[in-house]
Coordinates of C-alpha atoms in Angstrom, one line a residue:
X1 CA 161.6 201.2 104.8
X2 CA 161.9 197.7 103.7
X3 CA 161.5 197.3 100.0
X4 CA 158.6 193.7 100.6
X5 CA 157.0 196.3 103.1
X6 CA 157.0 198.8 100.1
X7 CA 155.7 196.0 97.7
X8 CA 152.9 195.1 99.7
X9 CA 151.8 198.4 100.5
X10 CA 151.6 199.9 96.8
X11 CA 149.9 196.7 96.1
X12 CA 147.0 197.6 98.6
X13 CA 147.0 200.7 97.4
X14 CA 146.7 200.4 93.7
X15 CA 143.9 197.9 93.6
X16 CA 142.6 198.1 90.6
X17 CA 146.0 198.1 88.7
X18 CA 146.8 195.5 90.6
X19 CA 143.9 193.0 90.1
X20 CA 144.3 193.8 86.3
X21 CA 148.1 192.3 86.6
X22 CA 146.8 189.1 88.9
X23 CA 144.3 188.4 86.2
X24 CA 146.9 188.9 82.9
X25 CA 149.6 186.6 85.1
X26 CA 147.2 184.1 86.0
X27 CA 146.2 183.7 82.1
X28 CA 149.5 182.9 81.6
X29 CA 150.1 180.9 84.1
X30 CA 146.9 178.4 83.2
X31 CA 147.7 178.8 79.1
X32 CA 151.3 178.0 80.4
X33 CA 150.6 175.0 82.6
X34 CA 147.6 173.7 79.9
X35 CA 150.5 173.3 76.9
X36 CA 152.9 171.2 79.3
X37 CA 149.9 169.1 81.1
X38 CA 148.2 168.5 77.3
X39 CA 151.4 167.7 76.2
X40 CA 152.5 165.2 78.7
X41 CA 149.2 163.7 78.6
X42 CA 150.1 163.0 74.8
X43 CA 153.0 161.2 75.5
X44 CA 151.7 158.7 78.1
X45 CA 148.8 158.3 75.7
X46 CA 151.3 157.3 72.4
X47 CA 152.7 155.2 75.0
X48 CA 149.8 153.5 76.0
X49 CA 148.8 153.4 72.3
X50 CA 152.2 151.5 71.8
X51 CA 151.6 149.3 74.6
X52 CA 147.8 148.5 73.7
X53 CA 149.3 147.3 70.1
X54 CA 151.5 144.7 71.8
X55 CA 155.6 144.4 71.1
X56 CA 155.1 142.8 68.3
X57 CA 157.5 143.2 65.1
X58 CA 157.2 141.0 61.8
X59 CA 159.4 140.0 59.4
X60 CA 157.8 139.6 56.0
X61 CA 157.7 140.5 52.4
X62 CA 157.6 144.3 51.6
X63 CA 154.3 144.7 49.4
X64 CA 155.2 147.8 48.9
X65 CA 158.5 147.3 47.3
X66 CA 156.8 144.5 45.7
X67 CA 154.2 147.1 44.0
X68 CA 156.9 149.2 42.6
X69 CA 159.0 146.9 41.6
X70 CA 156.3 145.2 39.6
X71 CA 155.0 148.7 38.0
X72 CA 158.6 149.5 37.1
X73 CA 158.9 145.8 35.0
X74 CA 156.0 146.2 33.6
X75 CA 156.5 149.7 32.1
X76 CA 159.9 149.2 31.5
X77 CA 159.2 145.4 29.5
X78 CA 155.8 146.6 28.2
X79 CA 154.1 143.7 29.0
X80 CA 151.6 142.8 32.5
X81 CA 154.1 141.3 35.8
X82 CA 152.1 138.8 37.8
X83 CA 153.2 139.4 41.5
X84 CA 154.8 136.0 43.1
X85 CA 155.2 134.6 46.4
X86 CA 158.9 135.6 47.9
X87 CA 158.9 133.6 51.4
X88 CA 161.6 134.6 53.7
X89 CA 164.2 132.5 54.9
X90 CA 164.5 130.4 58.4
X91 CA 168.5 131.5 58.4
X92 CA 167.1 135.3 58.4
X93 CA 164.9 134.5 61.5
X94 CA 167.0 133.0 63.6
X95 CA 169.2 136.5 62.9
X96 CA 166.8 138.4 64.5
X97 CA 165.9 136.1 67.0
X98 CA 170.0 136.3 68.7
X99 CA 168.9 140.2 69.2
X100 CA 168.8 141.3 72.6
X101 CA 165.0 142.5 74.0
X102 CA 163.3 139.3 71.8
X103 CA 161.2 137.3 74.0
X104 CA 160.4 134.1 71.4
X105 CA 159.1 134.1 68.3
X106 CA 156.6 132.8 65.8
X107 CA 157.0 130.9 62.4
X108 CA 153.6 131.3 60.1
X109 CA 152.7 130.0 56.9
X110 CA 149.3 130.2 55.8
X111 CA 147.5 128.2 52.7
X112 CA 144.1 126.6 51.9
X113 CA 143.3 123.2 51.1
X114 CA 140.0 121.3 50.1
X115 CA 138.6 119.0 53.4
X116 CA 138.5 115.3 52.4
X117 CA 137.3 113.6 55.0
X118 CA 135.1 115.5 56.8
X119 CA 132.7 118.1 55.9
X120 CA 133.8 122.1 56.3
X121 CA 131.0 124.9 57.6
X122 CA 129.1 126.2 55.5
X123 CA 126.6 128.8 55.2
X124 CA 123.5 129.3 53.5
X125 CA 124.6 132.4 51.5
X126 CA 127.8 130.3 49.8
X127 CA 126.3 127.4 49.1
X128 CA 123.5 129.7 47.0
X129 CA 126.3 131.3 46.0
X130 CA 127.9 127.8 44.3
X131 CA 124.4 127.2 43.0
X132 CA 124.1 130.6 41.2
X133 CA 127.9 130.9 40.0
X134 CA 127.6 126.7 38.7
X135 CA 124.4 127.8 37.1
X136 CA 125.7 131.2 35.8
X137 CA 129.1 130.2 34.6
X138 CA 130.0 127.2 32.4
X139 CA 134.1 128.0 33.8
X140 CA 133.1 127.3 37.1
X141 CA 132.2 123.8 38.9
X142 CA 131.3 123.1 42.5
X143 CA 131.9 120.3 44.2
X144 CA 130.6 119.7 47.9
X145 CA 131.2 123.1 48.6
X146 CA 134.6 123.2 46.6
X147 CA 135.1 126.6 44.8
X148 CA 137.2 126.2 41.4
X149 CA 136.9 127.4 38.2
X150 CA 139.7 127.5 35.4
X151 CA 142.2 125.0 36.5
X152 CA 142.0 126.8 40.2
X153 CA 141.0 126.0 43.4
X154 CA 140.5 128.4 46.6
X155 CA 139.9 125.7 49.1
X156 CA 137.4 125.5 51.7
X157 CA 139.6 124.9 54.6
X158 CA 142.3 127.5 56.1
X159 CA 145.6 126.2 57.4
X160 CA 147.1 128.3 59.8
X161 CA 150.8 127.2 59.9
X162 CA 152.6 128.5 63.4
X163 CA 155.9 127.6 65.0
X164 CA 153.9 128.0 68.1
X165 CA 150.2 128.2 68.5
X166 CA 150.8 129.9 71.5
X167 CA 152.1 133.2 70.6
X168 CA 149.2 133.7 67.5
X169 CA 147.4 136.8 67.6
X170 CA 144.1 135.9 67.7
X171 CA 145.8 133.4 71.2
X172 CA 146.4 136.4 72.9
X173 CA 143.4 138.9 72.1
X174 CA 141.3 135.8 73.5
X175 CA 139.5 135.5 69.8
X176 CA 140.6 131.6 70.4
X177 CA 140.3 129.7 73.8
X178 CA 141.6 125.8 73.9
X179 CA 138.5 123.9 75.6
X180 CA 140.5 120.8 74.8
X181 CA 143.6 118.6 73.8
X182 CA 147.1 120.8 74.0
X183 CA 148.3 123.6 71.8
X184 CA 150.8 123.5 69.1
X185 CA 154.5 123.7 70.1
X186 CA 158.0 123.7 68.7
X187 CA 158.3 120.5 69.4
X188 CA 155.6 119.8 66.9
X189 CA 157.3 120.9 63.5
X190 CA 158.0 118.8 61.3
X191 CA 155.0 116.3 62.4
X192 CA 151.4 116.0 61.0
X193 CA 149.3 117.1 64.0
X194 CA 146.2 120.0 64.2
X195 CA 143.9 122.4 66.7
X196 CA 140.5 122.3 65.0
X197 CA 137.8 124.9 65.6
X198 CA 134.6 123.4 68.5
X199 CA 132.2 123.9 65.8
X200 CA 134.0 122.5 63.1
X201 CA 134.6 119.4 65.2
X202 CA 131.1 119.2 66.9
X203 CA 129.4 118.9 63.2
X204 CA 131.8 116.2 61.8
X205 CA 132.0 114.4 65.2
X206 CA 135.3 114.5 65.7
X207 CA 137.3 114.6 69.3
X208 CA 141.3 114.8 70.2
X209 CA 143.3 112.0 68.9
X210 CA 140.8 111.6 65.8
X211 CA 142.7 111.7 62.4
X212 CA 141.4 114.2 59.2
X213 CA 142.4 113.9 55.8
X214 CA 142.9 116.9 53.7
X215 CA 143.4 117.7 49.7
X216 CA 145.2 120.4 47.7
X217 CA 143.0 122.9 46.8
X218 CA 143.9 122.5 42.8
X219 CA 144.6 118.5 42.8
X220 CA 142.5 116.4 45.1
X221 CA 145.0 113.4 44.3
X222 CA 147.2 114.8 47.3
X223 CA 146.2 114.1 50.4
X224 CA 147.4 114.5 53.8
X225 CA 146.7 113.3 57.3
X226 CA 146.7 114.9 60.2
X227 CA 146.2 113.8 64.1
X228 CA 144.0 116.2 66.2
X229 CA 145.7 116.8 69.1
X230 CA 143.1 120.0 70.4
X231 CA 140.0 121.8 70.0
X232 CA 139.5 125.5 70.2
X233 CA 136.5 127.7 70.7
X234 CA 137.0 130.6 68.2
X235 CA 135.6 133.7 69.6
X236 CA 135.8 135.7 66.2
X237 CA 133.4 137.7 64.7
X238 CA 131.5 135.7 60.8
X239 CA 132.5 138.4 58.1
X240 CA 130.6 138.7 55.6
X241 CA 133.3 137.0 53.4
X242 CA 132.8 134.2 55.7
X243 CA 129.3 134.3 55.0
X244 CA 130.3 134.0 51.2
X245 CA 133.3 132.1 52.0
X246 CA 134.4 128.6 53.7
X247 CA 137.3 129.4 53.7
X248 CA 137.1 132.6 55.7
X249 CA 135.0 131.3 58.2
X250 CA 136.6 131.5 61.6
X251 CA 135.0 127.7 62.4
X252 CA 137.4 126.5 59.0
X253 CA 140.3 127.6 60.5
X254 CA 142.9 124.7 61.4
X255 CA 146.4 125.1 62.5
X256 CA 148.9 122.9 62.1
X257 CA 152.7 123.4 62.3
X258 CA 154.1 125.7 59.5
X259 CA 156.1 122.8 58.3
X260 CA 152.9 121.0 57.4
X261 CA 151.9 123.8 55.5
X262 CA 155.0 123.7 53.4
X263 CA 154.3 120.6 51.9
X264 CA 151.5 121.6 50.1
X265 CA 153.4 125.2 48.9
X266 CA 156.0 123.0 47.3
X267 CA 159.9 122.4 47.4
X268 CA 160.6 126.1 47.1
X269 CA 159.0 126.3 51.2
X270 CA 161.6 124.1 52.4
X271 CA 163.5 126.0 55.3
X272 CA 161.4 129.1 54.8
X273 CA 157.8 130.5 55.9
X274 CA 155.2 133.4 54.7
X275 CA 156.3 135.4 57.7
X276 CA 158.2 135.7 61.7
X277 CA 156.6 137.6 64.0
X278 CA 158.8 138.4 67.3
X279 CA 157.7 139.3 70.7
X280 CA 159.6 141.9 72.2
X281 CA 160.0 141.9 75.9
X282 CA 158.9 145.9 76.4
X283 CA 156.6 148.0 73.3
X284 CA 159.5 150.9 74.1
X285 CA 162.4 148.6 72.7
X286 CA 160.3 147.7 69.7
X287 CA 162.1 150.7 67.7
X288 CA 165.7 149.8 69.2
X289 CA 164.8 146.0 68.0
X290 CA 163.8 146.8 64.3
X291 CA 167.1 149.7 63.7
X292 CA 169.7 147.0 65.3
X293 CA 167.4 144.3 62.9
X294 CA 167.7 146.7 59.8
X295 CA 172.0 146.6 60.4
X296 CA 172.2 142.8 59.3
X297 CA 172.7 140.5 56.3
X298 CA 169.2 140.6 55.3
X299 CA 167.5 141.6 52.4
X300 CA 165.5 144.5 53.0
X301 CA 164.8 145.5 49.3
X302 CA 162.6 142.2 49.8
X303 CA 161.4 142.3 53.4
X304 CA 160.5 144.9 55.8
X305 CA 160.6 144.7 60.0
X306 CA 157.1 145.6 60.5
X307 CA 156.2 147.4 63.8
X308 CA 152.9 148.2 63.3
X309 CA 153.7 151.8 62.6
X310 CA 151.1 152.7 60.1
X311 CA 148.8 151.2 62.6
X312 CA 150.3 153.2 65.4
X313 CA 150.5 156.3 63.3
X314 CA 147.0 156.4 62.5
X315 CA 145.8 155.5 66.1
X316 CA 147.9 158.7 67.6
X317 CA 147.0 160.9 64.6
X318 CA 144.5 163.5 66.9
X319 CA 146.6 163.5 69.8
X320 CA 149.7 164.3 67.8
X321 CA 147.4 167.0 66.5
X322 CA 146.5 168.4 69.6
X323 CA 150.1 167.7 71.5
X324 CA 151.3 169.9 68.1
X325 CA 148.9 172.8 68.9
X326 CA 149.5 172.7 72.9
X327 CA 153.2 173.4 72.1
X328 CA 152.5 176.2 70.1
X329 CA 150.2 177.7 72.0
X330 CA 152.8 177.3 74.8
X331 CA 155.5 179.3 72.9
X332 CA 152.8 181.4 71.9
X333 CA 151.7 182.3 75.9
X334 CA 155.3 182.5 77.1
X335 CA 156.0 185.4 74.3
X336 CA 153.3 187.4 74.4
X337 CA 152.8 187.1 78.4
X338 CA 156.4 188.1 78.7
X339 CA 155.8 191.1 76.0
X340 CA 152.6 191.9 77.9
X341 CA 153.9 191.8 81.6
X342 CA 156.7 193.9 80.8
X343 CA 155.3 196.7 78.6
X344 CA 152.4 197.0 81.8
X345 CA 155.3 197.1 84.2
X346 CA 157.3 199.6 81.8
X347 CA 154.4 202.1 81.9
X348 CA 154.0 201.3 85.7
X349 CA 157.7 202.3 85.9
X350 CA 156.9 205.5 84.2
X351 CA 153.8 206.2 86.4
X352 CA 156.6 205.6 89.4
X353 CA 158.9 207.5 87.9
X354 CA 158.7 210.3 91.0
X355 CA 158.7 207.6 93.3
X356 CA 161.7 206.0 92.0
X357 CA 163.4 209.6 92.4
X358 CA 162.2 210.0 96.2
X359 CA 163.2 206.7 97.5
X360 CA 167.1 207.1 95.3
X361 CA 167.0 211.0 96.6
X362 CA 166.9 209.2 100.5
X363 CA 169.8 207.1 99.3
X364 CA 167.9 203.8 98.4
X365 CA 169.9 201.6 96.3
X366 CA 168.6 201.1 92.8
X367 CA 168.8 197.1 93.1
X368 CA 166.6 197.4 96.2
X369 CA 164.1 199.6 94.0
X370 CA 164.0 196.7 91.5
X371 CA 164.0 194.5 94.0
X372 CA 160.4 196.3 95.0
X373 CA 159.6 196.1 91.7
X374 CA 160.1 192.7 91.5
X375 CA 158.7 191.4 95.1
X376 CA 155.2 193.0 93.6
X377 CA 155.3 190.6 90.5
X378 CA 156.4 187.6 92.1
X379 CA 153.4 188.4 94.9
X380 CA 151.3 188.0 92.3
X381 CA 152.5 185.3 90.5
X382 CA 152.1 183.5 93.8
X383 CA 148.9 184.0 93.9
X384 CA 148.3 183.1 90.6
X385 CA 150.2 180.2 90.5
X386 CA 148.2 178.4 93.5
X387 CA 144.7 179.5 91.5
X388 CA 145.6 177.8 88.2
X389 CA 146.7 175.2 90.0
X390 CA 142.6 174.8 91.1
X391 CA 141.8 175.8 87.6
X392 CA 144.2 174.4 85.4
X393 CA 143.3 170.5 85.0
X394 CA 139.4 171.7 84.3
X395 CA 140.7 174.2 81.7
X396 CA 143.4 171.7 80.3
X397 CA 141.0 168.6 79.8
X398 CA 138.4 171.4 78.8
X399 CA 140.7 172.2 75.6
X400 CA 142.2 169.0 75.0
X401 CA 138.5 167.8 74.8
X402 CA 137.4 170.5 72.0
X403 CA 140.5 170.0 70.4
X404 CA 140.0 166.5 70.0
X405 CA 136.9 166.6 68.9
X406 CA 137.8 168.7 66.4
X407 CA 140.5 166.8 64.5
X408 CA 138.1 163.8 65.1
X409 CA 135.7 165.8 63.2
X410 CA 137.8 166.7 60.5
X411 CA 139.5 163.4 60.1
X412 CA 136.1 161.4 60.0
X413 CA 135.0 164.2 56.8
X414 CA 138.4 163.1 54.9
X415 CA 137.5 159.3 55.6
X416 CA 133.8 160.2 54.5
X417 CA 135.3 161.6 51.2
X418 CA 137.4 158.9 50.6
X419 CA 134.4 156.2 51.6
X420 CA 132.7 157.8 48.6
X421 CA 135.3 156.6 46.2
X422 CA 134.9 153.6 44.3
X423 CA 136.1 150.2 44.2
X424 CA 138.5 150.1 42.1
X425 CA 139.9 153.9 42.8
X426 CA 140.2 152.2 46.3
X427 CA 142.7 149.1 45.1
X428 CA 144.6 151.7 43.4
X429 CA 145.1 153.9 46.1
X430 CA 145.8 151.1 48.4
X431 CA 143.4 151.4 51.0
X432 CA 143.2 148.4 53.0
X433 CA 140.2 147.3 54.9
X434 CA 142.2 146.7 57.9
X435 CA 143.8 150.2 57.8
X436 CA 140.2 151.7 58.1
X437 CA 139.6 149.6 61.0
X438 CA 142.1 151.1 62.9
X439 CA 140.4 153.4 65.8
X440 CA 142.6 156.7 66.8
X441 CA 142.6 157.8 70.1
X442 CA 139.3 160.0 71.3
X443 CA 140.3 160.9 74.2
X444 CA 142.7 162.2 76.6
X445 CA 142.6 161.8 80.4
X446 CA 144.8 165.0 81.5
X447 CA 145.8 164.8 85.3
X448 CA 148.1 167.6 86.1
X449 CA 151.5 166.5 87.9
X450 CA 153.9 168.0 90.6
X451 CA 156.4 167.7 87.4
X452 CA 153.6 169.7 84.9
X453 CA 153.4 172.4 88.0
X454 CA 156.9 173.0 88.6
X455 CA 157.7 173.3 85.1
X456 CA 154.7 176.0 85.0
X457 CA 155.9 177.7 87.8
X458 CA 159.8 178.0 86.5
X459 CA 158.8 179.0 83.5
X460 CA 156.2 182.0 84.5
X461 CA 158.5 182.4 87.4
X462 CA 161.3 183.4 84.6
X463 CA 158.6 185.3 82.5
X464 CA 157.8 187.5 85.6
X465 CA 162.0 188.5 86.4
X466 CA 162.2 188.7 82.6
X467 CA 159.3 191.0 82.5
X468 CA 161.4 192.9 85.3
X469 CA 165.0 193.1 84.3
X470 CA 163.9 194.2 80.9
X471 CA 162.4 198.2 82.0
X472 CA 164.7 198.2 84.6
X473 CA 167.4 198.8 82.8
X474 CA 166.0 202.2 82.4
X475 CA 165.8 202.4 86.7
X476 CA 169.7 202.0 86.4
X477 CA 170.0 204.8 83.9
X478 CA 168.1 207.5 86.6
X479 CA 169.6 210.4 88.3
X480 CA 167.6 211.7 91.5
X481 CA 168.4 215.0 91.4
X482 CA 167.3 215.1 87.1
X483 CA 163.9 213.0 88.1
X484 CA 163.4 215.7 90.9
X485 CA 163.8 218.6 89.0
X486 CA 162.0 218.1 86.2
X487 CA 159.2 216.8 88.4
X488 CA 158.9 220.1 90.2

């Protein structure tokens, strides 16, 4: 008799034996094909997360190495460190910018200055602000909506020095829109030209072409002119510091060309800038960019090639989480599904133990019995296979889902904790309001492939002859004519 005939027909004929091994395979098969699907669903989700934060890399001063490196002077000298401004060299960024994958890149330099000739936006909470603080404090004087106090100025009036207006952040996330005049270009540094906000010009009457004078924020005896050349709409959200602030307020903000900015930093800016930030041509070379950019002459005890990674880090957090617990619940089903299939099969082998006897007694060859043996598994798995295929992406977004959720949960209790904090426990943990900004991923959009189902199916595939081979080692051990006689 044919040993798939046999198969087929002790599968008919042990029923409930049999729908008890369908049901253990096909639990297998779905925990099996959940891990790989959640897992690959992960990874195209850190890539998107990648993607979504641009290929963007910046070269700038390493606060962090800045903060140790001031704790260690001061305990070493005994005495308080005042942190300084290191900025970082033009020679450096034209380094980096002979790297293959860079696209272009961005010079910035950022200061504030006092507006002489025009009036800067104001709103109603800073200017009682100046009229509380000049009334409050005999340190502090106000001056058309000046802030300075001590010798010190902050400015009113925010000078955004860029290479290339262009390639700015807030360019590309559409938070600015030119509605007129041209953008700031390469061919613009070293001149005295600036993009004023819509606002900003629409109060002071001003249009493209029109010339503004400026003041340092601490010495209003330096001035410096500068030729409109466009007008932007800023589509940026008023923070509450802007509120308080001029100088934060989106509508203050005025780019020039970094160079410009330079000037009124001093002799020490010549040939340098605050930062560099480069565009990459593909988010998935940003990490080959910043190793082959950590290899030259630079001085990374003072700057750092900054990818975003805390950003990225924070945004993957729950689906590293849950990618982490898929693959251990996929070792985790592959083991004990393997243990479990072949200690069932062992005792079904025990059970068959006469049969096994019979069909060797008639001359059957032992590889054909665990050929049998294994045609009823793999029948199985067949049909198991095909079901979780049906089942699997409901039960796989299903657990990604909870799982999710539940490091969301958590996560959002730790940042509750730490919202409880104060102030100045904040500062010294270094909590940056940015930081908490940052959204992780809540969700995962799992969409099982022909790749995720093959993978399933080899693996629980190899579980199932595993699960075979392992008892039938005992098959190979038999002797009819001992089965038969002690079976009589």
């Amino acid at each position: 008799m044919n040993f798939l005939f046999r198969a087929f027909l002790n599968l008919k004929e042990k029923k409930v034996k049999s729908l008890i091994l369908f049901i253990i395979t096909l639990t297998v098969c779905v925990v099996v094909l959940s891990g790989i699907a959640i897992q690959s669903a992960a990874k195209a989700s850190q890539k998107l997360a990648r993607e979504s934060l641009g290929a963007t890399v910046s070269l700038k001063v390493d606060s962090e190495n800045m903060r140790n490196k001031m704790s260690n002077e001061s305990s070493n000298e005994d005495k308080k460190v005042r942190m300084k401004s290191t900025p970082i060299n033009i020679s450096d960024v034209e380094q980096l910018a002979q790297l293959q994958h860079v696209k272009s890149y961005n010079l910035i330099s950022t200061t504030y200055v006092n507006a002489d000739s025009f009036e800067p936006i104001v709103s109603e909470e800073s200017e009682n602000a100046n009229t509380n603080n000049e009334t409050n404090n005999n340190d502090i004087k106000f001056n058309e909506g000046h802030s300075q106090g001590k010798g010190m100025s902050f400015g009113d009036i925010n000078l955004q020095g860029v290479s290339d207006a262009s390639l700015v952040e807030e360019y590309e996330d559409n938070e600015i829109t030119l509605v007129d005049g041209r953008m700031i270009t390469t061919t613009d540094i070293d001149t005295k030209v600036a993009m004023i906000e819509e606002t900003l010009a629409s109060e002071n009457n001003l249009k493209v072409d029109d010339k503004i004078t400026v003041s340092k924020s601490n010495d209003s005896t330096i001035t410096n002119e500068l030729e409109i050349i466009g007008v932007f709409k800023s589509n940026e959200e008023v923070t509450t510091e802007g509120f308080m602030s001029p100088s934060m307020s989106p509508y203050n903000k005025i780019y020039v060309p970094y160079t410009f900015v330079n000037i009124f930093k001093g002799e020490e800016y010549t040939g340098k800038a605050d930062k560099a930030e480069f565009q990459i041509d593909d988010p998935l070379n940003v990490e080959s960019f910043v190793n082959e950019g950590n290899q030259l002459d630079i001085d990374f005890e003072t700057y750092t090639l900054d990818a975003n990674s805390k950003t990225y880090d924070k945004m993957v957090s729950s689906i590293e989480s849950v990618a982490s617990f898929a693959r251990i619940t996929l070792y985790i089903g592959v083991i004990s599904g393997a243990v479990i299939l072949t200690l069932i099969i062992m005792l079904s082998i025990k059970e068959r133990i006469m049969e096994i006897g019979i069909l060797m007694s008639l001359g059957e060859k032992k590889f054909k019995i665990i050929s049998q043996f294994i045609s009823e598994i793999l029948i199985i798995l067949v049909l198991a296979i095909g079901i979780s295929g049906i089942v699997g992406n409901k039960v796989s977004n299903v657990m990604a889902t909870n799982l999710l959720s539940n490091q969301i949960e958590t996560s959002s209790s730790t940042n509750k904790g730490i919202t409880g904090m104060d102030s100045e426990m904040k500062d010294k943990a270094g909590m940056m309001r940015e930081e908490s900004s940052v959204k992780t991923i809540d969700s995962m959009e799992i969409e099982i492939t022909i790749i995720d189902f093959g993978k399933m199916s080899v693996v629980t595939i190899l579980i199932a002859i595993v699960s075979i081979l392992v008892p039938s080692i005992s098959i190979m051990r038999l002797n009819p004519k001992n089965i038969l006689s002690k079976h009589q």
